[in-house]
PDB file of C-alpha atoms in Angstrom:
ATOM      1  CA  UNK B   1     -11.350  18.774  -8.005  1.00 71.00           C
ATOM      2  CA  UNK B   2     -13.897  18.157  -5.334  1.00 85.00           C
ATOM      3  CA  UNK B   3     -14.203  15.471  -3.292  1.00 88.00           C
ATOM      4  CA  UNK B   4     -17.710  13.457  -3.647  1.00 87.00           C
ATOM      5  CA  UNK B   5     -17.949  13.458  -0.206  1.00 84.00           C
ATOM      6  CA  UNK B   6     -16.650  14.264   3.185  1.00 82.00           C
ATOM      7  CA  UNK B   7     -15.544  11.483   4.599  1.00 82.00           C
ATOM      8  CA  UNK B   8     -14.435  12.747   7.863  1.00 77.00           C
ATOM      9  CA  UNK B   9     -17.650  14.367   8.464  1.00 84.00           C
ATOM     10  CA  UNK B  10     -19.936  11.521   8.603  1.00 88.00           C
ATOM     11  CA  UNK B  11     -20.597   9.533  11.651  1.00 90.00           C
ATOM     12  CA  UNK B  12     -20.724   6.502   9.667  1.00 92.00           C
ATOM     13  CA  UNK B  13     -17.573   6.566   8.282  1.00 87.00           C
ATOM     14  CA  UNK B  14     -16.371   8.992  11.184  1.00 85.00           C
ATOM     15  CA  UNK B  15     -16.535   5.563  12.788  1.00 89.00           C
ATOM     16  CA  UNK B  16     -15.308   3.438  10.652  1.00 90.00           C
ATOM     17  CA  UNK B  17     -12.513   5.041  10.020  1.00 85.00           C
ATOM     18  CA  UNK B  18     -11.396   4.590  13.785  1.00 86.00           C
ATOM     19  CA  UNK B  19     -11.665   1.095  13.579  1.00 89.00           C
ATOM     20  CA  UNK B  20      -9.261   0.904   9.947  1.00 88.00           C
ATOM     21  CA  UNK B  21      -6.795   3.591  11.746  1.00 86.00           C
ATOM     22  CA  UNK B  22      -6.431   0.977  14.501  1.00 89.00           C
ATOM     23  CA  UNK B  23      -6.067  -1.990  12.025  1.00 90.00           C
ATOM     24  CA  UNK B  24      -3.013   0.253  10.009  1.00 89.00           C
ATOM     25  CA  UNK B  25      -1.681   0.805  13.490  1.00 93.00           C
ATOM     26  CA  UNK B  26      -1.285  -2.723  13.937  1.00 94.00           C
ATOM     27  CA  UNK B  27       0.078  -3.232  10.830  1.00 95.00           C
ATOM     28  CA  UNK B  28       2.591  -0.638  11.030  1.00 94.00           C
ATOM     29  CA  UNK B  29       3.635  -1.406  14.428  1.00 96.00           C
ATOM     30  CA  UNK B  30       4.436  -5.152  12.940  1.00 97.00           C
ATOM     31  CA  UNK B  31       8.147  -6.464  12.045  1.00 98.00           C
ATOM     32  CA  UNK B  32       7.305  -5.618   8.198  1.00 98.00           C
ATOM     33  CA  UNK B  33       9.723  -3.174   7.910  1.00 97.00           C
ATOM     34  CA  UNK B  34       8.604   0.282   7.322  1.00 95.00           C
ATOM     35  CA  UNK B  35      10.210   0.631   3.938  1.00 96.00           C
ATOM     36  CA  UNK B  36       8.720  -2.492   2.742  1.00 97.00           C
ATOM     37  CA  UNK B  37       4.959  -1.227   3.824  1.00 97.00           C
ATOM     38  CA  UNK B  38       5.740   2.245   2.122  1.00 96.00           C
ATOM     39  CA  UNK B  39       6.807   0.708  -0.915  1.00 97.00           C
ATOM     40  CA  UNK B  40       3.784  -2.061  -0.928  1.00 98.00           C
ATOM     41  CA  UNK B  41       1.649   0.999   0.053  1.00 97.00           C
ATOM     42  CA  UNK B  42       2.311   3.097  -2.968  1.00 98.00           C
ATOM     43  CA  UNK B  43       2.242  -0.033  -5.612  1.00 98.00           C
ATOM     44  CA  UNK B  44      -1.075  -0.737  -4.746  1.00 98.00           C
ATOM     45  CA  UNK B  45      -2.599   2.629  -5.162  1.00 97.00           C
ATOM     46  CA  UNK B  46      -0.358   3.214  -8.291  1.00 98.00           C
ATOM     47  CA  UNK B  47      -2.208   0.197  -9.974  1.00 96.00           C
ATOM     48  CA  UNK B  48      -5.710   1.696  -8.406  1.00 96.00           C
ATOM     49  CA  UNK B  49      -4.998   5.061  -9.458  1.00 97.00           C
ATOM     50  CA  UNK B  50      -5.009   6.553  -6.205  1.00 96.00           C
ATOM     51  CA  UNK B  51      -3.674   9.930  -6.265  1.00 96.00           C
ATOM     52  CA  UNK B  52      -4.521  10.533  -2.733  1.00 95.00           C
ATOM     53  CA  UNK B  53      -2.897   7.368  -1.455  1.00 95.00           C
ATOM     54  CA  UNK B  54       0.280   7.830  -4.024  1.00 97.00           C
ATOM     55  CA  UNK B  55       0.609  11.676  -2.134  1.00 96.00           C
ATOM     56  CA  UNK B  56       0.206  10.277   1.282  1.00 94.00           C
ATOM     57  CA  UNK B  57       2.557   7.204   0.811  1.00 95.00           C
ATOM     58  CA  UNK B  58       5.221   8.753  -1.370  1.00 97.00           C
ATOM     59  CA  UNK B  59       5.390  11.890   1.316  1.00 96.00           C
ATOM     60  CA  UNK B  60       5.843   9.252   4.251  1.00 94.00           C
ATOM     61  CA  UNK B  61       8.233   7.062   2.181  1.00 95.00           C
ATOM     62  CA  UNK B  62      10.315  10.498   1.917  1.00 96.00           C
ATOM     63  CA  UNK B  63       9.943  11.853   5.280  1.00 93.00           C
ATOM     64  CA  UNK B  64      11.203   8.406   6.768  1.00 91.00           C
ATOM     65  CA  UNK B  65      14.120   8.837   4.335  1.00 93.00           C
ATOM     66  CA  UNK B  66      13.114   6.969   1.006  1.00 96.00           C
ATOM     67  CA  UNK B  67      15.075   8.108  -2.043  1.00 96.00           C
ATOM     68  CA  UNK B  68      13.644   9.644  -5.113  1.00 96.00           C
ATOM     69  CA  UNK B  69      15.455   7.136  -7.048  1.00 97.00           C
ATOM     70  CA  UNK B  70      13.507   3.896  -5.318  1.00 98.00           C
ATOM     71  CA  UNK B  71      10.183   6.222  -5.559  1.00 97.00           C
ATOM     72  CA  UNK B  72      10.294   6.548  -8.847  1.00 97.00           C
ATOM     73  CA  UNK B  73      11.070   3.307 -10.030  1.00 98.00           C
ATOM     74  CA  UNK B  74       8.446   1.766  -7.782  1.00 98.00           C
ATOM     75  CA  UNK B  75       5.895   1.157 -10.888  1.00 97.00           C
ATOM     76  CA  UNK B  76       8.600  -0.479 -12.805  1.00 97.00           C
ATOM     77  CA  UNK B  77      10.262  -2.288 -10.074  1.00 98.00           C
ATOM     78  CA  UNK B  78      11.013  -5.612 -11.983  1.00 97.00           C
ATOM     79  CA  UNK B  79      13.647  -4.375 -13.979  1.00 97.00           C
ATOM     80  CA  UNK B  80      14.490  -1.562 -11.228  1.00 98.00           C
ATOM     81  CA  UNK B  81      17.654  -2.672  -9.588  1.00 97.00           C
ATOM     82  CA  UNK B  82      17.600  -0.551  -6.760  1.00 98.00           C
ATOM     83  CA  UNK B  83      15.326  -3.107  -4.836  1.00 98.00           C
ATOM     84  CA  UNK B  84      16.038  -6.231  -2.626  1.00 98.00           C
ATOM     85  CA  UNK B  85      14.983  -9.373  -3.316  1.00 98.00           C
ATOM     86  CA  UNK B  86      12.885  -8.870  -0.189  1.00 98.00           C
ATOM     87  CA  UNK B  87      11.082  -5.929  -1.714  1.00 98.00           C
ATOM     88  CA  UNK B  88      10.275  -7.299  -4.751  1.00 98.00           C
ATOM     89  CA  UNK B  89       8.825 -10.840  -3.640  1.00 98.00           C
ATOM     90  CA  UNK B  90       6.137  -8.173  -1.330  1.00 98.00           C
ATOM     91  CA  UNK B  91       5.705  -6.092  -4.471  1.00 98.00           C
ATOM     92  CA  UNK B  92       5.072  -8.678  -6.571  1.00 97.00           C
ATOM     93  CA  UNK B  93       2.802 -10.277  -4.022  1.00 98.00           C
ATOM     94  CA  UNK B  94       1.389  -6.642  -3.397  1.00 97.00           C
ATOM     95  CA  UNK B  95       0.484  -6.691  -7.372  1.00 96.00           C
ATOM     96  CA  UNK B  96      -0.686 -10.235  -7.714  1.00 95.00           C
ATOM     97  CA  UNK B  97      -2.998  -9.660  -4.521  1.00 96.00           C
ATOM     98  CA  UNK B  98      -4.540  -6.260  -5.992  1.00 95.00           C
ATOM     99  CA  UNK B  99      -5.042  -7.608  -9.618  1.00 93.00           C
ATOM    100  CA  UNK B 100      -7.505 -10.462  -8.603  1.00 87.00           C
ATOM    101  CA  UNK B 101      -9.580 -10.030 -11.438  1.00 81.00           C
ATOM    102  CA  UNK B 102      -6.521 -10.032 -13.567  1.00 78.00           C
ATOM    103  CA  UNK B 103      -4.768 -13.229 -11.999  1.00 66.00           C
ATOM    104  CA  UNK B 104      -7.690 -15.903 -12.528  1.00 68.00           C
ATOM    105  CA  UNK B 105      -6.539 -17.486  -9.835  1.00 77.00           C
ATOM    106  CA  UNK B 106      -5.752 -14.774  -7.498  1.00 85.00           C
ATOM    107  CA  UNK B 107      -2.099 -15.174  -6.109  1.00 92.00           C
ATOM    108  CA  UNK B 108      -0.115 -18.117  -7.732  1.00 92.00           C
ATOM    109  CA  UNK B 109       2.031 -20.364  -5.158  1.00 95.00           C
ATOM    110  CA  UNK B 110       4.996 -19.110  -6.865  1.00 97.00           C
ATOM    111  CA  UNK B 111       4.061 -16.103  -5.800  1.00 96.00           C
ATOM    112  CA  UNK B 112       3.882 -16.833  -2.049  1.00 97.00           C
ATOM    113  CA  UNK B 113       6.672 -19.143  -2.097  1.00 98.00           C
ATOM    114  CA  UNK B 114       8.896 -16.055  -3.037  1.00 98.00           C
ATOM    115  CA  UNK B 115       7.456 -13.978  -0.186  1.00 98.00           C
ATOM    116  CA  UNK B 116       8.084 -16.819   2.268  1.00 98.00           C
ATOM    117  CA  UNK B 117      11.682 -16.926   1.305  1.00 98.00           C
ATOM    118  CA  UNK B 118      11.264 -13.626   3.175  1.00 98.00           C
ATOM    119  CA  UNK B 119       9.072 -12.943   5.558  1.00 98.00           C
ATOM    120  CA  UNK B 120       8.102 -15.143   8.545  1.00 98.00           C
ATOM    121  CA  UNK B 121       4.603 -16.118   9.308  1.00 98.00           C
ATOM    122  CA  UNK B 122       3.637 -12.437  11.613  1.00 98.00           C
ATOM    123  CA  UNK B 123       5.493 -10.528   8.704  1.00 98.00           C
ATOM    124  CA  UNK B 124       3.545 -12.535   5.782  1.00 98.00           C
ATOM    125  CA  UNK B 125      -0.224 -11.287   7.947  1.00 98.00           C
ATOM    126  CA  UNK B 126       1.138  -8.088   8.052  1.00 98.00           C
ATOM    127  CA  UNK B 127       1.854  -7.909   4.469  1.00 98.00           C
ATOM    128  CA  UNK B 128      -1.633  -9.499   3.648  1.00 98.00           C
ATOM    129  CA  UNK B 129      -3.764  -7.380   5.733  1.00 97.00           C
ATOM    130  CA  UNK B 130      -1.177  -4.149   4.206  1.00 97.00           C
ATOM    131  CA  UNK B 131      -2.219  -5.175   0.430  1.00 97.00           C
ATOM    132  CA  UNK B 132      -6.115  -5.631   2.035  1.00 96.00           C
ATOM    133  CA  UNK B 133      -6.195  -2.846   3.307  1.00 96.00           C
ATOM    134  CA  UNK B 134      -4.607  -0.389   0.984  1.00 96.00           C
ATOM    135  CA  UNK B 135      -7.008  -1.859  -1.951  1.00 96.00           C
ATOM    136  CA  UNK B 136      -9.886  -0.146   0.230  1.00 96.00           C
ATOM    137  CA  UNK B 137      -8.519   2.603   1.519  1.00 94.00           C
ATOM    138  CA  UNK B 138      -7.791   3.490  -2.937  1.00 96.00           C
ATOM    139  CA  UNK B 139     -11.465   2.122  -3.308  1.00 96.00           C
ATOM    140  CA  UNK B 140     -12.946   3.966  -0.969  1.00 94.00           C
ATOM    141  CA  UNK B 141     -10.808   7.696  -2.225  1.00 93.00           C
ATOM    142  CA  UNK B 142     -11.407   6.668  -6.389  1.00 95.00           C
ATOM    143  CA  UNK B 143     -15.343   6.210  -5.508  1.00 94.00           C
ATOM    144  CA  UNK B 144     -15.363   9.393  -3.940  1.00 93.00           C
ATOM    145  CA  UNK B 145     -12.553  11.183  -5.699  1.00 92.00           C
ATOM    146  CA  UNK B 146     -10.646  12.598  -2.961  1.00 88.00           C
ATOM    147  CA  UNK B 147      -8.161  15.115  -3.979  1.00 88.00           C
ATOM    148  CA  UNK B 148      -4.507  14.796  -3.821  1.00 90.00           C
ATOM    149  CA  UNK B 149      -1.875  17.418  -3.197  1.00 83.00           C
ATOM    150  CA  UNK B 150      -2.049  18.621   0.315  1.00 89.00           C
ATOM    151  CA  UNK B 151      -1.104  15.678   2.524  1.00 85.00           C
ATOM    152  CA  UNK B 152       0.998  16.605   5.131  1.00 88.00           C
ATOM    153  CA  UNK B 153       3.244  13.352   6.466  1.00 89.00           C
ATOM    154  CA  UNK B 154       2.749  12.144   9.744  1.00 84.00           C
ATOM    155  CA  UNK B 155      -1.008  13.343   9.282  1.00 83.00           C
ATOM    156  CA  UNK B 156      -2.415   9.940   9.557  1.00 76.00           C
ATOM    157  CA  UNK B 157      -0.410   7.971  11.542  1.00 61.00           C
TER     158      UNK B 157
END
């Protein structure tokens, strides 16, 4: 498959694209911890469908020394019990937050109650602007069908 277009070759996007690396950075240099935004990460582009984002974030997940085990259970985390309750208030908030449509009423308080059980006020942004920004990034590669397969970890970040 063929991507649509090149993304890195516009100027448009070319810059862009700076300005969402430096928002990730941000994110990633936050107190979430780095398993919880890998795991968050790949959720959301499992329920988008993003193959490039499910290559990019599974290969980082492993390469920062993820099991295939957790990985692999990730779509069916809720009866999974290899996750903490931590991990599976952000996953569920992760899911709520990428379903909108679904939810009719977006993300329930029960929802965000769990999370704050959690994570503290700079570790609940994080996770928000995470879920935000992952739900683009998938829009963005499904629109223009960016092939998966080939990421190399540490490319991006």
């Amino acid at each position: 498959m063929d991507a649509r277009l090149d993304l890195f070759a516009s100027p448009v996007t070319g810059k862009a694209f700076k300005h969402l690396m430096a928002a990730g950075k941000a994110v990633k240099e936050s107190s979430l911890p780095a398993a919880t935004q890998e795991l968050v990460s790949l959720r959301v582009s499992q329920i988008n469908a993003c193959a490039v984002c499910i290559d990019m974030h599974t290969k980082e997940a492993t390469a920062a020394g993820e099991t295939a085990v957790r990985l692999n259970l990730v779509t069916a985390w809720r009866e999974a019990t290899v996750f903490t309750e931590a991990e599976r208030a952000a996953l569920e908030l992760a899911e709520q937050g990428t379903r909108t449509a679904d939810a009719a009423g977006g993300v329930d308080d029960e929802v965000w109650a769990r999370a704050a059980l959690h994570y503290d006020e700079e570790q609940l942004n994080a996770l928000v602007l995470l879920i935000g920004f992952m739900n683009l990034a998938n829009r963005i590669n499904v629109i223009t069908r960016q092939p998966a397969g080939d990421y190399v970890p540490g490319s991006f970040h």
